[in-house]
Structure formats: structure tokens, C-alpha cells
């Protein structure tokens, strides 16, 4: 079996924010990648998923079995890494432990496959009371254990309205290798760490999975834990992350961008928003230009959000409102904040809280340090082109050029090029 990448250098990447929100359903080629080891290229014809533990009969299901012997259902759900927005926690608070995810470790997909409930009922349950269902992938080595695993409670798995499925397809096509081909668990509303890819074992058991990534990772540790040694003494005191918190992000403009108004003198502000756990859909997104003193509602764009999907949102702001009245904390413009509200009444509050692992961050969405141009990009370019022609004409009529004139020409050439790219 071919293994792509390695334990030492697994594939972890996120797309540019503006590309991420260009569609309601994220293209597989755009979606982020999160891995703890190599990507296994599995032969669908020989792959089986074993169902064991507290069941009446142990079964081994082929991909053909999963596709043909069970009703296929579809659910639209966002998939989000527990560490999405870790960069904000790292830069706004203090150092954290983990990959420096910005805002792109999330996607929104249309998943299809049989309900896990139907598979478990078919095997027969031999357990009563509180229990768990553990998921395992033993097809590839990982960084901190000999296999990757996680679990959720049995009650959730048996609730057909929670749409826990064994996904065979994403967006109408078979899963790609990157996203778990030939089968992965899809658990709407729950952290991506539990959506085990390349699934080969399902175990019904009394306790949670004892895998490293369930017991010593993806937990929100208390703020007094600031070192690996302290984390080791506290992992067992904290429950694993399951339901993800309500969240919103500003994708356009990004912090530090140069922004130009359109012909109406307005600047696009856009991003995505996510409901908390099962409490979707997102019902409202707002932005603030005055650090939370007032809020204004945004438009939900592209498609209406569903219970577990994201909402893509946008609004247009008069360019003059983005120019700071005075510099604050070295900024060249005001911050823009975002927050959202879901159907369950959950909303973001303030800056959020720090934790050593840098997971579950859901402070206000934010963009800052914008370089604001008060005229449209085309007018800016035309003005610089006119100045450039004047300087070139003046230079050609004299036998020598001053250093200042040469530097001014070079600066304008660079500036015109930059505007052309930004306006494209």
C-alpha cells in the first residue's frame, strides 16, 4: 500500500481565506488538510470495516456492503479542526502548543453514506446504559500512537436525527484520499478530531477511546496549565472536546491588506460563521467598527445555512469609516470585529479564553492594520500612471537624473503594478 507523506512531515495546509468563502460548498481541492501521519492509498476492493465490542455479532463490512446494503443518506455539515484560529490565540494572548492555523482549518461539505445507527443495529447491541463508540484507523502510523482513534457517546450514534454517517462520498463524488477514501466517520457539530478517516474498525464499549488523541490531546485545559509537564498532570481531569463552539471569522479583508473602495465608495467585508454543536443554523452575523460599542447586521450570502453548515456572510462599509481618527496601539486603521448568533441563542463574547493546546478558540472575528485607500483602485492606478509619465517625460528632457527622481519612478512603477494585481 502506498503511503504518501510521512509521520515526520504529514500534510497540513489551509487555503487562502478569500478562496475558502468563494462557494457555500467547499471544493475538495480547496478544503484544508489535517493529518498526524502519511496518507494511505487504500484499495477499495479489499478494504473492510470491522464492527466489534459489545455487539451480538462481529461483522466485517466491505465498501460494497456499506454502499448497497444500507440506505444512503446525505447531510450538509461543516468540518472544523479543533485548532482553527490558533494563530489568533497565539498572537493575541501568548504561546500555545500546536500547528499555527489561521482561519482556514474549516470546510463545508455535502457528505453521503449509511447511517452509523443502521450499521450498529444490524450488528445488534449487547450493552445497556451509558456507552461509547470508538473509531479507529490502523492503516497508517501517526505521530503519538500506533493508530489514530477517537470516540463519541453511543446515544448520539443511535439518534438518526444527528446524522452520524459512514461517509463514502463528498460533494457527489467518492472521497479523495486526502479526505478519508474509501470511508470516514462524519459527526455533524463535533470537532474534526473525532471524524476518523480511512476507518477500519468500530467498537462499542463502556468507556471512551483510550487513544492518545482522545486522552492526551484535543482538550481545553484550564488556564493555569502552561507547560507540557503540567498538561500531563491534567489531561485526565478534562473531558475530550466534542461539540464545537459558535464562531465567526472575517476572511476579507485580511489583517494588513490594502483595501480600495468600489465605485460607490464601499469596501467589501466578508467571512463565515458557524453554529455551536447541534444548535444551528446561524441566524445572524454582525460586525462592529468601534470595538463593540455598536453592531450592524450583515447579509447571509450564497445559500441559506442549515443545522450544521456554515453561513457565508458579507456586507459593504463606507470606506471613510475605515480610516482611523487617530492611531491606536500602532494601528493604521480601526479594527473590524464580527460575531454571530445561532438558533440556539449562542453567540461569541469578547476575546475568548487562552488554553495551552490552543483549541476551541471562538473570540470575536477580527481584521486590523488595514491600509485604506480613499479612492477606487482604478483611479489610484490612473493617478500614479499620470505621475509616472510626467516623471519619465521630465527625465528624458534632461541629460542627467537625480537619485530622488530615479527612486520616485521606481516607487511608482512598483505601486502601479501592485494596484493592478490588487484590482484584478
CSV table of C-alpha atoms in Angstrom, one decimal:
chain,number,residue,atom,x,y,z
A,1,UNK,CA,0.0,0.0,0.0
A,2,UNK,CA,1.3,3.4,-1.0
A,3,UNK,CA,1.9,5.9,1.9
A,4,UNK,CA,2.1,9.5,0.8
A,5,UNK,CA,4.0,12.0,3.1
A,6,UNK,CA,5.3,10.7,6.4
A,7,UNK,CA,5.0,10.7,10.2
A,8,UNK,CA,7.7,13.3,10.4
A,9,UNK,CA,6.2,15.6,7.8
A,10,UNK,CA,2.4,15.0,7.4
A,11,UNK,CA,0.3,17.0,5.1
A,12,UNK,CA,-1.2,20.0,6.9
A,13,UNK,CA,-2.4,23.0,4.9
A,14,UNK,CA,-5.2,25.6,4.7
A,15,UNK,CA,-6.5,27.6,1.8
A,16,UNK,CA,-6.4,31.4,1.4
A,17,UNK,CA,-9.4,32.9,3.2
A,18,UNK,CA,-10.9,34.6,0.2
A,19,UNK,CA,-10.8,31.4,-1.8
A,20,UNK,CA,-12.3,29.5,1.1
A,21,UNK,CA,-15.5,31.5,1.1
A,22,UNK,CA,-15.9,31.7,-2.6
A,23,UNK,CA,-18.6,29.0,-2.5
A,24,UNK,CA,-21.1,27.6,0.0
A,25,UNK,CA,-19.9,24.0,-0.6
A,26,UNK,CA,-16.2,23.8,-0.3
A,27,UNK,CA,-14.4,22.1,-3.2
A,28,UNK,CA,-12.4,19.0,-2.2
A,29,UNK,CA,-9.4,20.6,-3.8
A,30,UNK,CA,-9.8,23.7,-1.7
A,31,UNK,CA,-10.6,22.1,1.7
A,32,UNK,CA,-7.9,22.1,4.4
A,33,UNK,CA,-5.8,19.0,5.2
A,34,UNK,CA,-5.1,17.9,8.7
A,35,UNK,CA,-3.0,14.7,9.3
A,36,UNK,CA,-0.9,13.1,12.0
A,37,UNK,CA,0.9,10.8,9.6
A,38,UNK,CA,1.1,9.6,6.0
A,39,UNK,CA,-1.9,9.4,3.6
A,40,UNK,CA,-2.7,5.7,2.9
A,41,UNK,CA,-3.8,4.8,-0.6
A,42,UNK,CA,-6.3,2.0,0.2
A,43,UNK,CA,-7.7,-0.5,-2.3
A,44,UNK,CA,-11.5,-0.2,-2.0
A,45,UNK,CA,-12.0,-3.7,-3.2
A,46,UNK,CA,-10.1,-5.3,-0.3
A,47,UNK,CA,-11.0,-2.8,2.5
A,48,UNK,CA,-13.3,-3.9,5.3
A,49,UNK,CA,-14.7,-2.1,8.4
A,50,UNK,CA,-14.9,-4.4,11.4
A,51,UNK,CA,-17.7,-3.8,13.9
A,52,UNK,CA,-17.0,-5.4,17.3
A,53,UNK,CA,-17.0,-4.9,21.0
A,54,UNK,CA,-20.4,-5.0,22.8
A,55,UNK,CA,-22.4,-6.3,19.8
A,56,UNK,CA,-24.3,-9.5,19.3
A,57,UNK,CA,-22.2,-10.5,16.3
A,58,UNK,CA,-18.9,-9.2,15.0
A,59,UNK,CA,-19.3,-8.1,11.4
A,60,UNK,CA,-16.8,-7.1,8.7
A,61,UNK,CA,-18.3,-4.8,6.1
A,62,UNK,CA,-16.9,-4.2,2.6
A,63,UNK,CA,-17.3,-0.8,0.9
A,64,UNK,CA,-19.7,-2.6,-1.4
A,65,UNK,CA,-21.7,-3.7,1.6
A,66,UNK,CA,-21.9,-0.2,3.0
A,67,UNK,CA,-23.0,1.2,-0.3
A,68,UNK,CA,-25.5,-1.4,-1.4
A,69,UNK,CA,-26.9,-3.0,1.9
A,70,UNK,CA,-27.8,0.2,3.7
A,71,UNK,CA,-29.9,3.3,2.9
A,72,UNK,CA,-27.7,6.1,1.7
A,73,UNK,CA,-28.3,9.5,3.4
A,74,UNK,CA,-26.9,12.9,2.8
A,75,UNK,CA,-26.0,15.7,5.3
A,76,UNK,CA,-24.5,19.1,4.7
A,77,UNK,CA,-22.1,19.8,7.5
A,78,UNK,CA,-19.0,21.9,8.2
A,79,UNK,CA,-15.9,20.1,9.3
A,80,UNK,CA,-13.6,22.1,11.5
A,81,UNK,CA,-10.2,21.4,13.1
A,82,UNK,CA,-10.3,21.9,16.9
A,83,UNK,CA,-7.3,24.2,16.5
A,84,UNK,CA,-8.8,26.5,13.9
A,85,UNK,CA,-7.9,30.1,14.7
A,86,UNK,CA,-5.0,29.0,16.9
A,87,UNK,CA,-2.8,31.8,15.4
A,88,UNK,CA,-5.1,34.4,16.9
A,89,UNK,CA,-4.8,32.8,20.4
A,90,UNK,CA,-1.0,32.6,20.0
A,91,UNK,CA,-0.7,36.3,18.9
A,92,UNK,CA,-3.4,37.9,21.0
A,93,UNK,CA,-2.6,36.1,24.2
A,94,UNK,CA,0.6,34.0,24.5
A,95,UNK,CA,2.3,31.0,23.0
A,96,UNK,CA,0.3,27.8,22.6
A,97,UNK,CA,1.3,24.3,21.5
A,98,UNK,CA,0.2,23.2,18.0
A,99,UNK,CA,0.1,24.0,14.3
A,100,UNK,CA,-0.3,27.7,13.6
A,101,UNK,CA,-3.7,27.5,12.0
A,102,UNK,CA,-5.1,30.9,10.9
A,103,UNK,CA,-8.8,30.8,9.8
A,104,UNK,CA,-8.8,28.2,7.1
A,105,UNK,CA,-8.9,24.9,9.0
A,106,UNK,CA,-12.6,24.5,8.2
A,107,UNK,CA,-14.7,23.4,5.2
A,108,UNK,CA,-18.4,22.9,4.4
A,109,UNK,CA,-19.3,19.7,2.6
A,110,UNK,CA,-22.2,17.5,1.3
A,111,UNK,CA,-21.5,14.1,2.8
A,112,UNK,CA,-23.2,10.9,1.8
A,113,UNK,CA,-23.2,7.3,3.2
A,114,UNK,CA,-25.1,5.0,5.5
A,115,UNK,CA,-26.2,6.0,9.0
A,116,UNK,CA,-23.9,4.5,11.7
A,117,UNK,CA,-27.1,3.8,13.6
A,118,UNK,CA,-28.2,1.3,10.9
A,119,UNK,CA,-24.8,-0.5,10.9
A,120,UNK,CA,-24.9,-0.8,14.7
A,121,UNK,CA,-28.5,-2.0,14.8
A,122,UNK,CA,-27.6,-4.6,12.2
A,123,UNK,CA,-24.8,-5.9,14.4
A,124,UNK,CA,-27.0,-5.9,17.4
A,125,UNK,CA,-26.1,-4.1,20.6
A,126,UNK,CA,-25.1,-6.1,23.7
A,127,UNK,CA,-24.8,-3.2,26.2
A,128,UNK,CA,-27.2,-1.0,28.2
A,129,UNK,CA,-26.8,2.4,29.8
A,130,UNK,CA,-24.1,4.9,29.0
A,131,UNK,CA,-21.6,3.7,26.5
A,132,UNK,CA,-19.3,4.9,23.7
A,133,UNK,CA,-18.5,4.0,20.1
A,134,UNK,CA,-14.8,4.1,19.3
A,135,UNK,CA,-13.5,4.7,15.8
A,136,UNK,CA,-10.0,3.5,14.6
A,137,UNK,CA,-7.7,3.7,11.6
A,138,UNK,CA,-4.8,1.3,11.7
A,139,UNK,CA,-3.8,1.8,8.1
A,140,UNK,CA,-1.2,4.4,8.8
A,141,UNK,CA,1.2,5.2,11.6
A,142,UNK,CA,0.7,8.5,13.5
A,143,UNK,CA,3.0,10.8,15.5
A,144,UNK,CA,1.9,9.9,19.0
A,145,UNK,CA,0.3,6.5,18.9
A,146,UNK,CA,0.4,3.3,16.8
A,147,UNK,CA,-3.0,4.1,15.3
A,148,UNK,CA,-5.5,7.1,15.1
A,149,UNK,CA,-8.6,6.8,17.2
A,150,UNK,CA,-11.5,8.7,18.8
A,151,UNK,CA,-15.0,8.1,20.2
A,152,UNK,CA,-18.4,9.6,20.8
A,153,UNK,CA,-21.2,8.6,23.0
A,154,UNK,CA,-23.5,5.7,21.9
A,155,UNK,CA,-26.6,7.8,22.4
A,156,UNK,CA,-25.5,10.2,19.6
A,157,UNK,CA,-24.7,7.4,17.3
A,158,UNK,CA,-28.2,5.9,17.7
A,159,UNK,CA,-30.1,9.2,17.1
A,160,UNK,CA,-31.0,9.2,13.5
A,161,UNK,CA,-31.6,12.9,13.6
A,162,UNK,CA,-27.9,13.6,14.5
A,163,UNK,CA,-26.9,12.1,11.1
A,164,UNK,CA,-23.7,10.3,12.2
A,165,UNK,CA,-22.8,8.6,8.9
A,166,UNK,CA,-20.0,6.4,7.4
A,167,UNK,CA,-19.3,8.7,4.5
A,168,UNK,CA,-18.4,7.3,1.2
A,169,UNK,CA,-18.9,10.5,-0.8
A,170,UNK,CA,-18.1,14.1,-0.5
A,171,UNK,CA,-19.9,16.6,-2.8
A,172,UNK,CA,-21.3,13.9,-5.0
A,173,UNK,CA,-18.0,12.1,-5.7
A,174,UNK,CA,-16.1,9.3,-3.9
A,175,UNK,CA,-14.0,10.6,-1.0
A,176,UNK,CA,-10.5,11.7,-2.1
A,177,UNK,CA,-7.5,10.1,-0.3
A,178,UNK,CA,-6.9,13.3,1.5
A,179,UNK,CA,-10.4,13.2,3.0
A,180,UNK,CA,-10.5,9.6,4.0
A,181,UNK,CA,-11.1,7.3,1.0
A,182,UNK,CA,-12.7,4.9,1.0
A,183,UNK,CA,-14.7,5.6,4.2
A,184,UNK,CA,-14.6,8.1,7.1
A,185,UNK,CA,-16.9,8.9,10.0
A,186,UNK,CA,-18.9,12.2,9.7
A,187,UNK,CA,-20.2,13.6,13.0
A,188,UNK,CA,-22.0,16.9,12.4
A,189,UNK,CA,-21.4,19.5,15.1
A,190,UNK,CA,-18.5,17.7,16.6
A,191,UNK,CA,-14.7,18.5,16.4
A,192,UNK,CA,-13.0,17.2,13.3
A,193,UNK,CA,-10.6,15.2,15.5
A,194,UNK,CA,-13.4,12.6,16.0
A,195,UNK,CA,-14.1,12.3,12.3
A,196,UNK,CA,-11.7,9.4,11.8
A,197,UNK,CA,-10.5,8.9,8.2
A,198,UNK,CA,-9.7,5.7,6.5
A,199,UNK,CA,-11.9,3.9,9.0
A,200,UNK,CA,-11.3,0.2,9.5
A,201,UNK,CA,-12.8,-0.5,13.0
A,202,UNK,CA,-15.8,0.5,15.0
A,203,UNK,CA,-16.0,-0.7,18.6
A,204,UNK,CA,-19.0,-0.5,21.0
A,205,UNK,CA,-17.6,-0.2,24.5
A,206,UNK,CA,-18.3,1.1,28.0
A,207,UNK,CA,-15.5,3.7,28.1
A,208,UNK,CA,-14.1,6.4,25.8
A,209,UNK,CA,-11.4,5.5,23.3
A,210,UNK,CA,-8.0,5.3,25.1
A,211,UNK,CA,-6.2,6.6,22.0
A,212,UNK,CA,-3.6,9.4,22.6
A,213,UNK,CA,-5.7,11.8,20.5
A,214,UNK,CA,-8.7,11.2,22.7
A,215,UNK,CA,-7.0,11.3,26.1
A,216,UNK,CA,-3.9,13.5,25.8
A,217,UNK,CA,-4.9,15.9,23.1
A,218,UNK,CA,-7.8,18.0,21.8
A,219,UNK,CA,-8.9,19.0,25.3
A,220,UNK,CA,-9.4,22.6,26.6
A,221,UNK,CA,-7.0,22.6,29.6
A,222,UNK,CA,-7.5,25.1,32.4
A,223,UNK,CA,-5.5,28.4,32.0
A,224,UNK,CA,-3.1,27.6,34.8
A,225,UNK,CA,-1.6,24.8,32.6
A,226,UNK,CA,1.2,26.4,30.7
A,227,UNK,CA,3.7,23.6,30.0
A,228,UNK,CA,3.8,20.1,28.7
A,229,UNK,CA,4.6,18.8,32.1
A,230,UNK,CA,1.6,20.5,33.7
A,231,UNK,CA,-0.5,19.2,30.8
A,232,UNK,CA,0.5,15.6,31.6
A,233,UNK,CA,-0.8,16.1,35.1
A,234,UNK,CA,-4.1,17.5,34.0
A,235,UNK,CA,-5.2,15.6,30.8
A,236,UNK,CA,-7.2,13.0,32.8
A,237,UNK,CA,-9.1,15.8,34.6
A,238,UNK,CA,-10.5,17.4,31.5
A,239,UNK,CA,-13.1,15.9,29.1
A,240,UNK,CA,-12.3,15.5,25.4
A,241,UNK,CA,-13.6,18.1,23.0
A,242,UNK,CA,-16.8,17.1,21.3
A,243,UNK,CA,-19.3,19.8,20.3
A,244,UNK,CA,-17.6,22.8,18.6
A,245,UNK,CA,-18.4,26.4,19.8
A,246,UNK,CA,-20.2,29.1,17.9
A,247,UNK,CA,-17.8,31.1,15.8
A,248,UNK,CA,-17.3,33.7,13.1
A,249,UNK,CA,-14.3,34.9,11.1
A,250,UNK,CA,-13.6,37.8,8.8
A,251,UNK,CA,-11.9,36.5,5.7
A,252,UNK,CA,-12.0,39.7,3.6
A,253,UNK,CA,-10.1,41.9,4.1
A,254,UNK,CA,-7.3,40.1,5.9
A,255,UNK,CA,-5.3,41.9,8.5
A,256,UNK,CA,-2.7,44.1,6.9
A,257,UNK,CA,-4.5,44.2,3.5
A,258,UNK,CA,-4.6,47.3,1.3
A,259,UNK,CA,-8.3,48.0,0.7
A,260,UNK,CA,-9.9,50.1,-2.1
A,261,UNK,CA,-13.5,51.2,-2.3
A,262,UNK,CA,-15.7,50.2,-5.2
A,263,UNK,CA,-17.4,52.9,-7.4
A,264,UNK,CA,-19.9,53.5,-4.7
A,265,UNK,CA,-17.2,54.2,-2.2
A,266,UNK,CA,-17.7,51.0,-0.3
A,267,UNK,CA,-15.4,48.2,0.8
A,268,UNK,CA,-16.4,44.5,1.0
A,269,UNK,CA,-16.2,42.8,4.4
A,270,UNK,CA,-17.0,39.1,4.3
A,271,UNK,CA,-16.4,35.8,6.1
A,272,UNK,CA,-18.0,32.7,7.5
A,273,UNK,CA,-19.9,31.8,10.7
A,274,UNK,CA,-20.6,28.5,12.4
A,275,UNK,CA,-23.3,27.4,14.9
A,276,UNK,CA,-22.5,25.7,18.2
A,277,UNK,CA,-22.8,21.9,18.1
A,278,UNK,CA,-26.4,21.0,17.2
A,279,UNK,CA,-27.8,24.5,17.7
A,280,UNK,CA,-27.7,25.7,14.1
A,281,UNK,CA,-28.4,27.2,11.8
A,282,UNK,CA,-26.6,30.5,12.1
A,283,UNK,CA,-29.4,33.2,12.2
A,284,UNK,CA,-27.5,36.4,12.4
A,285,UNK,CA,-24.0,37.9,11.8
A,286,UNK,CA,-22.9,41.3,12.8
A,287,UNK,CA,-19.8,43.5,12.5
A,288,UNK,CA,-18.5,46.3,14.7
A,289,UNK,CA,-16.3,49.2,13.6
A,290,UNK,CA,-16.0,50.7,17.1
A,291,UNK,CA,-14.7,47.8,19.2
A,292,UNK,CA,-18.1,46.6,20.2
A,293,UNK,CA,-19.8,49.9,21.1
A,294,UNK,CA,-22.3,49.2,18.3
A,295,UNK,CA,-23.1,46.4,15.9
A,296,UNK,CA,-24.6,46.2,12.4
A,297,UNK,CA,-26.2,43.2,10.8
A,298,UNK,CA,-24.7,41.6,7.7
A,299,UNK,CA,-26.2,39.7,4.8
A,300,UNK,CA,-26.2,35.9,4.7
A,301,UNK,CA,-24.8,35.2,1.2
A,302,UNK,CA,-24.7,32.4,-1.3
A,303,UNK,CA,-27.1,29.9,0.3
A,304,UNK,CA,-29.2,29.6,3.4
A,305,UNK,CA,-27.3,27.8,6.2
A,306,UNK,CA,-28.5,24.5,7.6
A,307,UNK,CA,-28.3,23.0,11.0
A,308,UNK,CA,-24.6,22.0,10.9
A,309,UNK,CA,-23.4,24.1,7.9
A,310,UNK,CA,-21.6,27.3,8.0
A,311,UNK,CA,-23.0,30.6,6.8
A,312,UNK,CA,-21.1,32.7,4.3
A,313,UNK,CA,-21.8,36.4,5.1
A,314,UNK,CA,-20.9,39.8,3.7
A,315,UNK,CA,-21.6,43.5,4.0
A,316,UNK,CA,-20.3,46.7,2.4
A,317,UNK,CA,-18.8,49.5,4.5
A,318,UNK,CA,-18.3,53.1,3.5
A,319,UNK,CA,-14.5,53.5,3.0
A,320,UNK,CA,-14.4,56.6,5.1
A,321,UNK,CA,-15.5,54.7,8.2
A,322,UNK,CA,-12.4,52.5,8.0
A,323,UNK,CA,-10.0,55.4,8.3
A,324,UNK,CA,-8.9,55.8,11.9
A,325,UNK,CA,-9.4,59.2,13.5
A,326,UNK,CA,-6.1,58.7,15.3
A,327,UNK,CA,-3.6,55.9,15.5
A,328,UNK,CA,-4.2,53.5,18.4
A,329,UNK,CA,-1.6,50.9,19.5
A,330,UNK,CA,0.4,51.5,16.3
A,331,UNK,CA,-2.6,50.6,14.1
A,332,UNK,CA,-3.2,52.4,10.8
A,333,UNK,CA,-6.9,51.9,10.9
A,334,UNK,CA,-9.7,50.7,13.2
A,335,UNK,CA,-10.3,47.0,13.9
A,336,UNK,CA,-13.3,45.3,12.4
A,337,UNK,CA,-14.9,42.7,14.7
A,338,UNK,CA,-17.5,40.1,13.8
A,339,UNK,CA,-19.9,38.0,15.9
A,340,UNK,CA,-22.7,35.6,15.1
A,341,UNK,CA,-25.8,34.2,16.7
A,342,UNK,CA,-27.2,30.7,16.1
A,343,UNK,CA,-30.8,29.3,16.5
A,344,UNK,CA,-29.9,28.0,20.0
A,345,UNK,CA,-29.1,31.5,21.2
A,346,UNK,CA,-25.3,31.0,21.4
A,347,UNK,CA,-23.1,34.0,20.5
A,348,UNK,CA,-19.5,35.0,20.6
A,349,UNK,CA,-18.3,37.0,23.6
A,350,UNK,CA,-15.2,39.2,23.6
A,351,UNK,CA,-11.7,37.9,23.0
A,352,UNK,CA,-12.3,34.3,24.1
A,353,UNK,CA,-10.0,32.4,26.5
A,354,UNK,CA,-6.5,31.0,26.2
A,355,UNK,CA,-5.6,27.4,26.7
A,356,UNK,CA,-2.2,25.7,26.3
A,357,UNK,CA,-3.2,23.4,23.4
A,358,UNK,CA,-4.8,26.4,21.5
A,359,UNK,CA,-8.1,24.7,20.7
A,360,UNK,CA,-11.7,25.8,20.6
A,361,UNK,CA,-11.0,29.5,20.1
A,362,UNK,CA,-14.1,31.5,19.4
A,363,UNK,CA,-13.4,35.1,20.3
A,364,UNK,CA,-14.8,37.8,18.0
A,365,UNK,CA,-13.7,37.5,14.4
A,366,UNK,CA,-11.2,40.3,13.7
A,367,UNK,CA,-9.3,42.1,11.0
A,368,UNK,CA,-6.9,45.0,11.6
A,369,UNK,CA,-4.0,47.1,10.4
A,370,UNK,CA,-5.7,47.8,7.1
A,371,UNK,CA,-4.1,50.2,4.7
A,372,UNK,CA,-7.1,52.2,3.5
A,373,UNK,CA,-7.2,54.0,0.1
A,374,UNK,CA,-10.0,56.6,-0.2
A,375,UNK,CA,-10.4,56.2,-4.0
A,376,UNK,CA,-11.1,53.2,-6.2
A,377,UNK,CA,-8.1,51.1,-7.3
A,378,UNK,CA,-8.5,52.2,-11.0
A,379,UNK,CA,-8.4,55.9,-10.0
A,380,UNK,CA,-5.3,55.2,-7.9
A,381,UNK,CA,-3.6,53.5,-10.7
A,382,UNK,CA,-4.6,56.2,-13.2
A,383,UNK,CA,-3.2,58.9,-10.9
A,384,UNK,CA,0.1,57.1,-10.5
A,385,UNK,CA,0.4,56.4,-14.2
A,386,UNK,CA,-0.1,60.1,-14.9
A,387,UNK,CA,2.6,61.0,-12.4
A,388,UNK,CA,4.9,58.3,-13.9
A,389,UNK,CA,4.5,59.7,-17.4
A,390,UNK,CA,5.3,63.2,-16.1
A,391,UNK,CA,8.5,62.0,-14.4
A,392,UNK,CA,9.6,60.0,-17.4
A,393,UNK,CA,9.0,63.0,-19.7
A,394,UNK,CA,10.9,65.2,-17.4
A,395,UNK,CA,13.7,62.7,-17.1
A,396,UNK,CA,14.1,62.3,-20.9
A,397,UNK,CA,14.4,66.1,-21.4
A,398,UNK,CA,17.4,66.4,-19.1
A,399,UNK,CA,20.9,65.0,-19.5
A,400,UNK,CA,21.0,63.6,-16.0
A,401,UNK,CA,18.6,62.4,-13.3
A,402,UNK,CA,18.8,62.9,-9.6
A,403,UNK,CA,18.6,60.0,-7.3
A,404,UNK,CA,15.3,61.3,-6.0
A,405,UNK,CA,13.8,61.2,-9.5
A,406,UNK,CA,15.0,57.7,-10.1
A,407,UNK,CA,13.7,56.5,-6.8
A,408,UNK,CA,10.3,58.1,-7.4
A,409,UNK,CA,10.0,56.4,-10.8
A,410,UNK,CA,10.9,53.0,-9.3
A,411,UNK,CA,8.4,53.6,-6.5
A,412,UNK,CA,5.6,54.5,-8.8
A,413,UNK,CA,6.3,51.5,-11.1
A,414,UNK,CA,6.1,49.2,-8.2
A,415,UNK,CA,2.9,50.9,-6.9
A,416,UNK,CA,1.1,50.7,-10.2
A,417,UNK,CA,2.0,47.0,-10.5
A,418,UNK,CA,0.7,46.4,-7.1
A,419,UNK,CA,-2.6,48.2,-7.8
A,420,UNK,CA,-3.1,46.3,-11.0
A,421,UNK,CA,-2.8,42.9,-9.1
A,422,UNK,CA,-5.0,44.0,-6.3
A,423,UNK,CA,-7.7,45.2,-8.7
A,424,UNK,CA,-7.7,42.1,-10.8
